[in-house]
mmCIF file of C-alpha atoms and ligand atoms in Angstrom:
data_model
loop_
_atom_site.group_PDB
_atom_site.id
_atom_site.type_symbol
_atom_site.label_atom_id
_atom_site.label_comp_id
_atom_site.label_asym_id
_atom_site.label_seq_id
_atom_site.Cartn_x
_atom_site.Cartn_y
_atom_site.Cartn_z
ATOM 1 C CA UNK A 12 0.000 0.000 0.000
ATOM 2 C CA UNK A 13 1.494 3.075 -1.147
ATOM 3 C CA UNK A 14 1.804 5.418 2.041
ATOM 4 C CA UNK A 15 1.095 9.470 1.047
ATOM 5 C CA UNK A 16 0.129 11.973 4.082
ATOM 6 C CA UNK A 17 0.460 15.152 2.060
ATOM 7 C CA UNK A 18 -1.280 17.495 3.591
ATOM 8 C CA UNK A 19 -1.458 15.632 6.905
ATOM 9 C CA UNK A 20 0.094 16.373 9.870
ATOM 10 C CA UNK A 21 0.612 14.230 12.798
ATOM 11 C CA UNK A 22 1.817 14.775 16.460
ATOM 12 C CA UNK A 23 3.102 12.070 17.993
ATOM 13 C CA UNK A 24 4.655 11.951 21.265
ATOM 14 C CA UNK A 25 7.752 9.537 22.403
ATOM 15 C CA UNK A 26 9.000 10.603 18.673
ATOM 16 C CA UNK A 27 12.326 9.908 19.835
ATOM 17 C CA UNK A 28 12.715 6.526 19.793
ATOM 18 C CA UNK A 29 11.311 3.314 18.608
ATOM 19 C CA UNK A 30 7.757 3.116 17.441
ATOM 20 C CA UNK A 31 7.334 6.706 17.133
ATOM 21 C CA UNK A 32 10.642 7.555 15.551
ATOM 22 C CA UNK A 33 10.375 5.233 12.784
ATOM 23 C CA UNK A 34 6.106 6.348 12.457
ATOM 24 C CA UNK A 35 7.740 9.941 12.428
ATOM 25 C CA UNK A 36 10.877 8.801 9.465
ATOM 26 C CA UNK A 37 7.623 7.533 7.736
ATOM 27 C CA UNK A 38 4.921 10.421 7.695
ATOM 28 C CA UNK A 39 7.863 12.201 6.858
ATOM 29 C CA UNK A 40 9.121 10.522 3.781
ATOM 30 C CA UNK A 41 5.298 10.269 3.037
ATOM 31 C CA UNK A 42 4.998 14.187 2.508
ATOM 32 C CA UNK A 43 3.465 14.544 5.664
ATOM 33 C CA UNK A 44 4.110 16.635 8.788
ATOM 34 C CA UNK A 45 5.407 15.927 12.388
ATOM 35 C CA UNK A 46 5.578 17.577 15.516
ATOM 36 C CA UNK A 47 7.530 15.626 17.269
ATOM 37 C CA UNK A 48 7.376 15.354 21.248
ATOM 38 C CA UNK A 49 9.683 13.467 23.442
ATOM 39 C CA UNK A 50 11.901 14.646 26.501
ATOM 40 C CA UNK A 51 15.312 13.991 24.795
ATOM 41 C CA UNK A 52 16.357 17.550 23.512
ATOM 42 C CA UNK A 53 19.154 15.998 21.590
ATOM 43 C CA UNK A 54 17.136 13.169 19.871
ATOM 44 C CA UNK A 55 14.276 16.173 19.159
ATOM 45 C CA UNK A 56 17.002 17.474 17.107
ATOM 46 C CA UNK A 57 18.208 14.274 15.403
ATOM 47 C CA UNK A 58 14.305 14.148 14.333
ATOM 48 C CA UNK A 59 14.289 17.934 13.174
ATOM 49 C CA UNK A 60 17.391 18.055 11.343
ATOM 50 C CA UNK A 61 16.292 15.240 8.848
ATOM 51 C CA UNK A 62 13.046 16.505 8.856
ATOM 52 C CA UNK A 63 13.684 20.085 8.120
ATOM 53 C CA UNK A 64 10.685 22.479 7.478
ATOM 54 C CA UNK A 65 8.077 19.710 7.811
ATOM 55 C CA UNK A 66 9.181 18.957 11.293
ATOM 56 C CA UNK A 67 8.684 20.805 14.490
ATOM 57 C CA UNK A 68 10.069 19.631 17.292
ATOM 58 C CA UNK A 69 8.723 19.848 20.538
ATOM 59 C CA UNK A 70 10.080 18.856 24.359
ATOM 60 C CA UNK A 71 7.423 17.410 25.937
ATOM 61 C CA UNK A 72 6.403 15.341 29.109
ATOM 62 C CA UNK A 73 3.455 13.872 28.607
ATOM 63 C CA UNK A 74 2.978 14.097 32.497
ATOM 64 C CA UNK A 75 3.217 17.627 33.050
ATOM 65 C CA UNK A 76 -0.610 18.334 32.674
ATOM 66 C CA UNK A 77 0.056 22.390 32.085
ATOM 67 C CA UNK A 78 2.707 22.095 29.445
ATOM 68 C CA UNK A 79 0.147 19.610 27.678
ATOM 69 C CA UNK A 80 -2.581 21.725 27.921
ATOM 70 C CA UNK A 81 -1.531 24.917 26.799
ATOM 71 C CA UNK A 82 0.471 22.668 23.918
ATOM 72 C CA UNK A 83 -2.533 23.029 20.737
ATOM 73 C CA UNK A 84 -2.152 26.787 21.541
ATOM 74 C CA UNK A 85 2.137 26.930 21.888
ATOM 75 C CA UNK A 86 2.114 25.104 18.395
ATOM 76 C CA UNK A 87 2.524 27.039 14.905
ATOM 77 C CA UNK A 88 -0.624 27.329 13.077
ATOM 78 C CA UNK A 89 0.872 25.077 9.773
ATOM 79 C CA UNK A 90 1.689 22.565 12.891
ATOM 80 C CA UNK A 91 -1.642 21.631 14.349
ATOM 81 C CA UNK A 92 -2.083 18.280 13.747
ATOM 82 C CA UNK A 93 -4.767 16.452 12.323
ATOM 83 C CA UNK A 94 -3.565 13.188 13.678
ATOM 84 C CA UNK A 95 -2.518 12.559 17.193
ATOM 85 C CA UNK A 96 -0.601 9.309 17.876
ATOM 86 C CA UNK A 97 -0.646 8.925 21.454
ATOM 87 C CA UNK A 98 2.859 7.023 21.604
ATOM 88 C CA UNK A 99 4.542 7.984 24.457
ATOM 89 C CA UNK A 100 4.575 5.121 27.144
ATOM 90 C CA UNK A 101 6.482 2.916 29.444
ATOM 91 C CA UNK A 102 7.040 -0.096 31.347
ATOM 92 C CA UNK A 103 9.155 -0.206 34.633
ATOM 93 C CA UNK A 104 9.857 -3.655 36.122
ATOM 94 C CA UNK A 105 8.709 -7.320 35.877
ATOM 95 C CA UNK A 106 8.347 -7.524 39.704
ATOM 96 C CA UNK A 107 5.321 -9.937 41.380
ATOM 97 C CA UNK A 108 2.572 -7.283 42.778
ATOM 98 C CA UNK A 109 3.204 -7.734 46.509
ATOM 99 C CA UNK A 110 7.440 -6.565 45.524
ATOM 100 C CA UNK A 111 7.167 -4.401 42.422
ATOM 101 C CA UNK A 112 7.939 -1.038 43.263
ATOM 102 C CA UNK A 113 4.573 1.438 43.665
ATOM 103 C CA UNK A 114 6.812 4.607 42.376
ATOM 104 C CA UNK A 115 6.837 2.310 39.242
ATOM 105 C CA UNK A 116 3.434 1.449 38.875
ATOM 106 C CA UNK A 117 2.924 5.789 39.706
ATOM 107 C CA UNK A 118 4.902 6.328 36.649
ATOM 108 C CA UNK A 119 3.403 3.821 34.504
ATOM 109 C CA UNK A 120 0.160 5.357 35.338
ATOM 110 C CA UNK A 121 1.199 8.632 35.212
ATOM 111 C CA UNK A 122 2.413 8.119 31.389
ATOM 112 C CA UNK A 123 0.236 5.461 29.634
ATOM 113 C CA UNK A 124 -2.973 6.663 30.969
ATOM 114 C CA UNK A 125 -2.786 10.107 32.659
ATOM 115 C CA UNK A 126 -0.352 11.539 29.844
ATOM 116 C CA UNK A 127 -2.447 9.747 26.971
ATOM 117 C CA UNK A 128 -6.102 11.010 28.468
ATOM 118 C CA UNK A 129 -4.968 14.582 28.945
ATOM 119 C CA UNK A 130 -3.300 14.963 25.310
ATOM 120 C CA UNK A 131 -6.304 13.979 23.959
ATOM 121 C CA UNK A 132 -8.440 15.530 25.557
ATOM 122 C CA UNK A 133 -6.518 19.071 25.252
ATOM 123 C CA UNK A 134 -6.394 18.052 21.272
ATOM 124 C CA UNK A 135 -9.915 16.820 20.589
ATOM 125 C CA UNK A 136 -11.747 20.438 20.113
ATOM 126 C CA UNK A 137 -9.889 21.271 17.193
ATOM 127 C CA UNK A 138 -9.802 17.329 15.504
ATOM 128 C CA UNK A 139 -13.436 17.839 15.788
ATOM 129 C CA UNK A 140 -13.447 20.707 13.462
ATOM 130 C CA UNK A 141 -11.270 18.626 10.730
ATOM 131 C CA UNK A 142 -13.423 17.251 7.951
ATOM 132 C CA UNK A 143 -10.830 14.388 8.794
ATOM 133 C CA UNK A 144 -8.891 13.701 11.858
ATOM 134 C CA UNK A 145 -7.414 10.473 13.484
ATOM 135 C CA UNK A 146 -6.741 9.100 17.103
ATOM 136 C CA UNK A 147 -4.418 6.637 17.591
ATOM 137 C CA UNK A 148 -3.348 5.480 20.555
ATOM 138 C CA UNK A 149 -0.558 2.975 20.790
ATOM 139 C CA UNK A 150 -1.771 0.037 23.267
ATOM 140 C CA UNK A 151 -0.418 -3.829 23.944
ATOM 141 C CA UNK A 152 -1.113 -7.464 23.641
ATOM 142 C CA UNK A 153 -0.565 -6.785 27.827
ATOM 143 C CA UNK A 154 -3.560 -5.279 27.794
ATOM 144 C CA UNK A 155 -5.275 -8.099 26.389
ATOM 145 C CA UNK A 156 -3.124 -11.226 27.900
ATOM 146 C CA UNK A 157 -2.086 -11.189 31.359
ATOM 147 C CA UNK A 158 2.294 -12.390 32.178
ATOM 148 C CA UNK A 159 3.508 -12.919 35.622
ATOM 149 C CA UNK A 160 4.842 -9.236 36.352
ATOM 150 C CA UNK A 161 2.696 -7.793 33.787
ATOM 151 C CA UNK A 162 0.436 -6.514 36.160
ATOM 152 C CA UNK A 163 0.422 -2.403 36.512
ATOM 153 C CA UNK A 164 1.978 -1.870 32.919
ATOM 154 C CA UNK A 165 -1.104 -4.570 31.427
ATOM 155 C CA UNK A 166 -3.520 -2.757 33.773
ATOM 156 C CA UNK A 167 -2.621 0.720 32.116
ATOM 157 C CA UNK A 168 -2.499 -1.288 28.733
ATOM 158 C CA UNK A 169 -5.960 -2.737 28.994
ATOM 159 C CA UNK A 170 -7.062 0.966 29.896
ATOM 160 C CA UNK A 171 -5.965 2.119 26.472
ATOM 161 C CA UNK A 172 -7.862 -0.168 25.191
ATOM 162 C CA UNK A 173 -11.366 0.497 26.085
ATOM 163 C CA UNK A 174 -10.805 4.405 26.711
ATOM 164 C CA UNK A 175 -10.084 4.102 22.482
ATOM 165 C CA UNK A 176 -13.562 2.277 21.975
ATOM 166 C CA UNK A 177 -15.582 4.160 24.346
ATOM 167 C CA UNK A 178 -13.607 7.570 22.568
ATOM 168 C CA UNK A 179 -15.617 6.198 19.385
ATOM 169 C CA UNK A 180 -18.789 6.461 20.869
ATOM 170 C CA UNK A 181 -18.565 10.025 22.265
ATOM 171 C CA UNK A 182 -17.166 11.044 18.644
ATOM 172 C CA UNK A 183 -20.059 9.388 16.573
ATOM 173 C CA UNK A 184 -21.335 12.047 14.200
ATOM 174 C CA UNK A 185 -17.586 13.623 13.974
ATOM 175 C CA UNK A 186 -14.893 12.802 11.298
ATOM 176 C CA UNK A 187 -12.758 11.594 13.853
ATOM 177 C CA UNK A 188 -11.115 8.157 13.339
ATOM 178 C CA UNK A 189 -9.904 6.591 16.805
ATOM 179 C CA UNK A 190 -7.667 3.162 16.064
ATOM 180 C CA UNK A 191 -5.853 1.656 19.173
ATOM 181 C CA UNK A 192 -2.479 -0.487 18.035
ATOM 182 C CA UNK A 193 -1.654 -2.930 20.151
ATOM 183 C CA UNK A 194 1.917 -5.044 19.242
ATOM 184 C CA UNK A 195 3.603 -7.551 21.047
ATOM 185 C CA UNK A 196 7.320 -8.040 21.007
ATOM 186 C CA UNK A 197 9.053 -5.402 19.363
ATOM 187 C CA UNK A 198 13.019 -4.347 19.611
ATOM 188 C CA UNK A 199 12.833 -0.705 20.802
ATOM 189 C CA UNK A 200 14.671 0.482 24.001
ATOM 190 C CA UNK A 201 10.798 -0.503 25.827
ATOM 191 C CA UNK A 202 13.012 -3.517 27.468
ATOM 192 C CA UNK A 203 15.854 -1.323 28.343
ATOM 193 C CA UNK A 204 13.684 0.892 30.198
ATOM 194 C CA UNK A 205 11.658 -1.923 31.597
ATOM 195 C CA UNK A 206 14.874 -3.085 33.193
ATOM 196 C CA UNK A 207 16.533 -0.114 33.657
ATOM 197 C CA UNK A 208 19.379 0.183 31.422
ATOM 198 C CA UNK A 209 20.563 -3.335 31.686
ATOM 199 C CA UNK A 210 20.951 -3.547 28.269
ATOM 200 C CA UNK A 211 22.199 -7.463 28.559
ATOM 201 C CA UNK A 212 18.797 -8.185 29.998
ATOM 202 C CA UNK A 213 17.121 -6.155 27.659
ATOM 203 C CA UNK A 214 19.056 -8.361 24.413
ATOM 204 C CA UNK A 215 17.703 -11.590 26.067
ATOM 205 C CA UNK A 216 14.190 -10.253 25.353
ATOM 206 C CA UNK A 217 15.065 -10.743 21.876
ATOM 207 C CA UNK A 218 17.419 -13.390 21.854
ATOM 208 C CA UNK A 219 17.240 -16.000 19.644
ATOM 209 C CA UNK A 220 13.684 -14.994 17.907
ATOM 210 C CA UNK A 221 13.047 -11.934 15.661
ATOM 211 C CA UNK A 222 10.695 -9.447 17.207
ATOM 212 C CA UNK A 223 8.706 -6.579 15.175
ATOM 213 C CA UNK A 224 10.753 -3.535 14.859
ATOM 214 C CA UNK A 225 9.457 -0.060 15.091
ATOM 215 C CA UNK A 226 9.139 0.089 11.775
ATOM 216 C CA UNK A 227 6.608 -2.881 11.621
ATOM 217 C CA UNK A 228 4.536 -1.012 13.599
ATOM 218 C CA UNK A 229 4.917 2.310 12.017
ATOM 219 C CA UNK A 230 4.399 0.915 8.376
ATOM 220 C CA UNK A 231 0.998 -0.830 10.254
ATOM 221 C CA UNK A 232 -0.406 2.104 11.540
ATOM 222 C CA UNK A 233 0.561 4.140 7.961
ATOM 223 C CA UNK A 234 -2.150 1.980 6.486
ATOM 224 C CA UNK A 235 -4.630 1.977 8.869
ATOM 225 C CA UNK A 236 -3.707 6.140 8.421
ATOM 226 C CA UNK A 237 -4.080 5.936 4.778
ATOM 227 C CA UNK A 238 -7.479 4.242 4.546
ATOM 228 C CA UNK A 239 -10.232 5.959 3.476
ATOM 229 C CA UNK A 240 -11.829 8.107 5.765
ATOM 230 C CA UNK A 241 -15.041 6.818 5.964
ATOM 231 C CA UNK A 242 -13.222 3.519 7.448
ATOM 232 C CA UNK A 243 -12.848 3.045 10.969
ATOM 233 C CA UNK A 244 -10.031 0.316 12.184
ATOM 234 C CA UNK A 245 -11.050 0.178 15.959
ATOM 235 C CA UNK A 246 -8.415 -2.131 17.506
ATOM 236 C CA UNK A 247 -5.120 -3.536 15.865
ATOM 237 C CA UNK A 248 -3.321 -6.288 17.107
ATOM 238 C CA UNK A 249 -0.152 -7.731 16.265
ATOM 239 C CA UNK A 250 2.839 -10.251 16.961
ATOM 240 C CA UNK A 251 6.193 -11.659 15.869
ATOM 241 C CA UNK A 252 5.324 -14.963 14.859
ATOM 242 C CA UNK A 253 7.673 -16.319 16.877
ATOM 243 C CA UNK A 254 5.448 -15.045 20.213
ATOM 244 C CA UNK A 255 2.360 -16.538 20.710
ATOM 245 C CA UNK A 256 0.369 -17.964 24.195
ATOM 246 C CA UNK A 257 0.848 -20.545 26.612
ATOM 247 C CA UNK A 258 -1.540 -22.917 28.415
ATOM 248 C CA UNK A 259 -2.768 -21.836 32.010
ATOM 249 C CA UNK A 260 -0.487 -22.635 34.667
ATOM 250 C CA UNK A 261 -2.074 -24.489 37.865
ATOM 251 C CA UNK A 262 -0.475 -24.695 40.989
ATOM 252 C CA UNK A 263 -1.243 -28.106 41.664
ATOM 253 C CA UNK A 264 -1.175 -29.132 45.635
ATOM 254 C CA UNK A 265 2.323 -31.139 46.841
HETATM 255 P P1 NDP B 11 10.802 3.181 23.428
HETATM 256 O O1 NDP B 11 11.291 3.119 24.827
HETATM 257 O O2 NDP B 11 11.780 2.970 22.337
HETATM 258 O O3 NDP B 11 10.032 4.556 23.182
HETATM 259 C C1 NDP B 11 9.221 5.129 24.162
HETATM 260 C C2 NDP B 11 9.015 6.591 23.823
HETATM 261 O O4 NDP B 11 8.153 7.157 24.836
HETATM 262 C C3 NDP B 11 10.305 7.372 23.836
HETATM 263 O O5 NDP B 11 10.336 8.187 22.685
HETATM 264 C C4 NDP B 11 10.228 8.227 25.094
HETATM 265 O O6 NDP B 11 10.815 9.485 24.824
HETATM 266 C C5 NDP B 11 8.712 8.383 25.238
HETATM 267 N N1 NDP B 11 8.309 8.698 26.596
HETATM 268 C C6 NDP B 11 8.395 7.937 27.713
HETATM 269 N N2 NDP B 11 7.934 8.604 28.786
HETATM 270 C C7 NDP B 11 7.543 9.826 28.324
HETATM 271 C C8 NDP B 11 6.998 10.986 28.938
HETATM 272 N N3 NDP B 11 6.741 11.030 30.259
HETATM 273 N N4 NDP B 11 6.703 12.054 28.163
HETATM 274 C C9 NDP B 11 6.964 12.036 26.849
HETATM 275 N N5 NDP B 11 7.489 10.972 26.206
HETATM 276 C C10 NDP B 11 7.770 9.887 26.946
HETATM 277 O O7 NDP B 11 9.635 2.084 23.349
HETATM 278 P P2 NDP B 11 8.558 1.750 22.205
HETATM 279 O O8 NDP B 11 8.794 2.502 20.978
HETATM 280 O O9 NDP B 11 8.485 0.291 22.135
HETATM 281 O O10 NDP B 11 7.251 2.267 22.952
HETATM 282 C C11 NDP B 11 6.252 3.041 22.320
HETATM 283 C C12 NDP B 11 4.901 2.582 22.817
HETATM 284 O O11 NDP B 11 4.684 1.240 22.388
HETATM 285 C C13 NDP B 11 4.750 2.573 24.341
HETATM 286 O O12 NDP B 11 3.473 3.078 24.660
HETATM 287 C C14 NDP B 11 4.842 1.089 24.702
HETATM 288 O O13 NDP B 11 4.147 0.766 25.866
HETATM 289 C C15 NDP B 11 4.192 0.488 23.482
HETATM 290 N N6 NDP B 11 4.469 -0.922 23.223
HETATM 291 C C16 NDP B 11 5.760 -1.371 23.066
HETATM 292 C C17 NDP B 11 5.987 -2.709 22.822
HETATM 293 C C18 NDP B 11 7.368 -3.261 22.708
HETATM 294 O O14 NDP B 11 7.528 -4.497 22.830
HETATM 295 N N7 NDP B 11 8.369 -2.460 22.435
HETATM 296 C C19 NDP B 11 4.890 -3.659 22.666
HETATM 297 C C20 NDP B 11 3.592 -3.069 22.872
HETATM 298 C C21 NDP B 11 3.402 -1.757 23.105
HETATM 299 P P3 NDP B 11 11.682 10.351 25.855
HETATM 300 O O15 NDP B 11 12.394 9.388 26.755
HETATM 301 O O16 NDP B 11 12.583 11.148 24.971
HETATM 302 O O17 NDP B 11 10.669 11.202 26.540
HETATM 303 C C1 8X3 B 12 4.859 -5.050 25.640
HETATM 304 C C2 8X3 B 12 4.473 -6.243 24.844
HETATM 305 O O1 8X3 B 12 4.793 -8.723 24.500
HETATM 306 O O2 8X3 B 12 6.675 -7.460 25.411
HETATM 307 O O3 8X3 B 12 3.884 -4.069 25.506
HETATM 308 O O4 8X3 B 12 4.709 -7.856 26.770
HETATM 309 S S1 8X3 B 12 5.195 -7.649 25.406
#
């Protein structure tokens, strides 16, 4: 499917790495243009000096609930977007839920569902006065399939989820599209961060199997983007092939 977002632009936050660099590299080389958000100055500018005029760069914690609001009003008018690609989004730990750390699960709330809700919701006046606009917020397979440790960061997943349907029923009658993605395994610096820079237990994530890159996604969620607008893809989920489920454990009595 041939990819063109002339005359689109697209916001996406966590444009600095992973998923949202390479959907950023892509709306890009489709014509399109990007504000890209993320909290690394120096990767903002990575992004900005490839992107040149079609890219505005943007520091941005999705947390901070005053810089988000006042953002749609901060950005230059040939910037707003017409797409918002909620993105940015973490997981901290793999820890049981009586030892996992509650500053962790704070943080995990804070981004993936605090961070998500309030960008959208400080974005949707004006995608309601596109004749087109599109939603679309990056969710899991977590949120779908629980994993030992999963637990807050599956929790926040399964959020994004349903807040992405039940977003389609307040916006029936509008031209706003609202898609939620939701990968599995995919080699981004997600398992660095999940274990906290150990980048040797981060590469055993991976080991041995190959995982969807960014760009799997981002090439994904270009053609749910370039559909026509009258089509609504509600939920997208997808895996490596090499990841799939297991049968349910029982703890069986000595
Ligand atoms: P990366 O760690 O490579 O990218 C995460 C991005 O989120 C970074 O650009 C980071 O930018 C940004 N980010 C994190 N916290 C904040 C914040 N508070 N404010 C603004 N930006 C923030 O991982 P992925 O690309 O894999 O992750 C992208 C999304 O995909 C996440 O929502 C993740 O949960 C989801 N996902 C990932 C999967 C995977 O296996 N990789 C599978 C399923 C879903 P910066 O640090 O510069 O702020
Ligand atoms: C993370 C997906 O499969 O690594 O969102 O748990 S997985």
């Amino acid at each position: 499917m041939t990819q063109s977002f002339e005359g689109r632009c697209a916001l996406i936050t966590g444009a600095t790495s992973g998923i949202g660099r390479a959907l950023a590299a892509r709306i890009l080389a489709g014509g399109g243009r990007v504000v890209a958000a993320g909290r690394r100055q120096d990767r903002l500018a990575e992004i900005k000096a490839v992107g040149g005029a079609k890219c505005h760069a943007v520091p941005l914690d999705v947390t901070d609930t005053d810089a988000v609001a006042s953002l749609p009003e901060d950005l230059p008018k040939e910037f707003a977007p017409d797409i918002l690609v909620n993105n940015a989004g973490l997981a901290l730990g793999l820890g049981g839920a009586d030892t996992a750390e509650l500053s962790d699960w704070d943080r995990m709330i804070d981004t993936n569902i605090r961070g998500l809700v309030h960008m959208t919701r400080a974005f949707l006046p004006q995608l309601k006065e596109r004749p087109r606009a599109d939603i679309v917020n990056i969710g899991s397979v977590a949120g779908s399939y629980p994993y030992p440790g999963g637990n807050a960061y599956g929790g926040t997943k399964a959020f994004v989820h349903q807040f992405s349907l039940n977003l389609r029923a307040d916006l029936l009658g509008s031209m706003v599209r609202v898609t939620c993605v939701e990968p599995g395994m995919t080699d981004t610096e997600f398992s660095e961060v999940r274990f906290g820079g150990d980048r040797d237990k981060a590469g055993k994530v991976y080991e041995k199997m190959k995982p969807l890159t960014g760009d799997d996604v981002a090439h994904l969620i270009g053609n749910v983007l370039v559909l026509p607008p009258h089509v609504n893809v509600n939920t997208v989920e997808v895996m490596p092939v090499q990841q799939a489920f297991g049968p349910f454990p029982v703890a069986r009595d000595s």
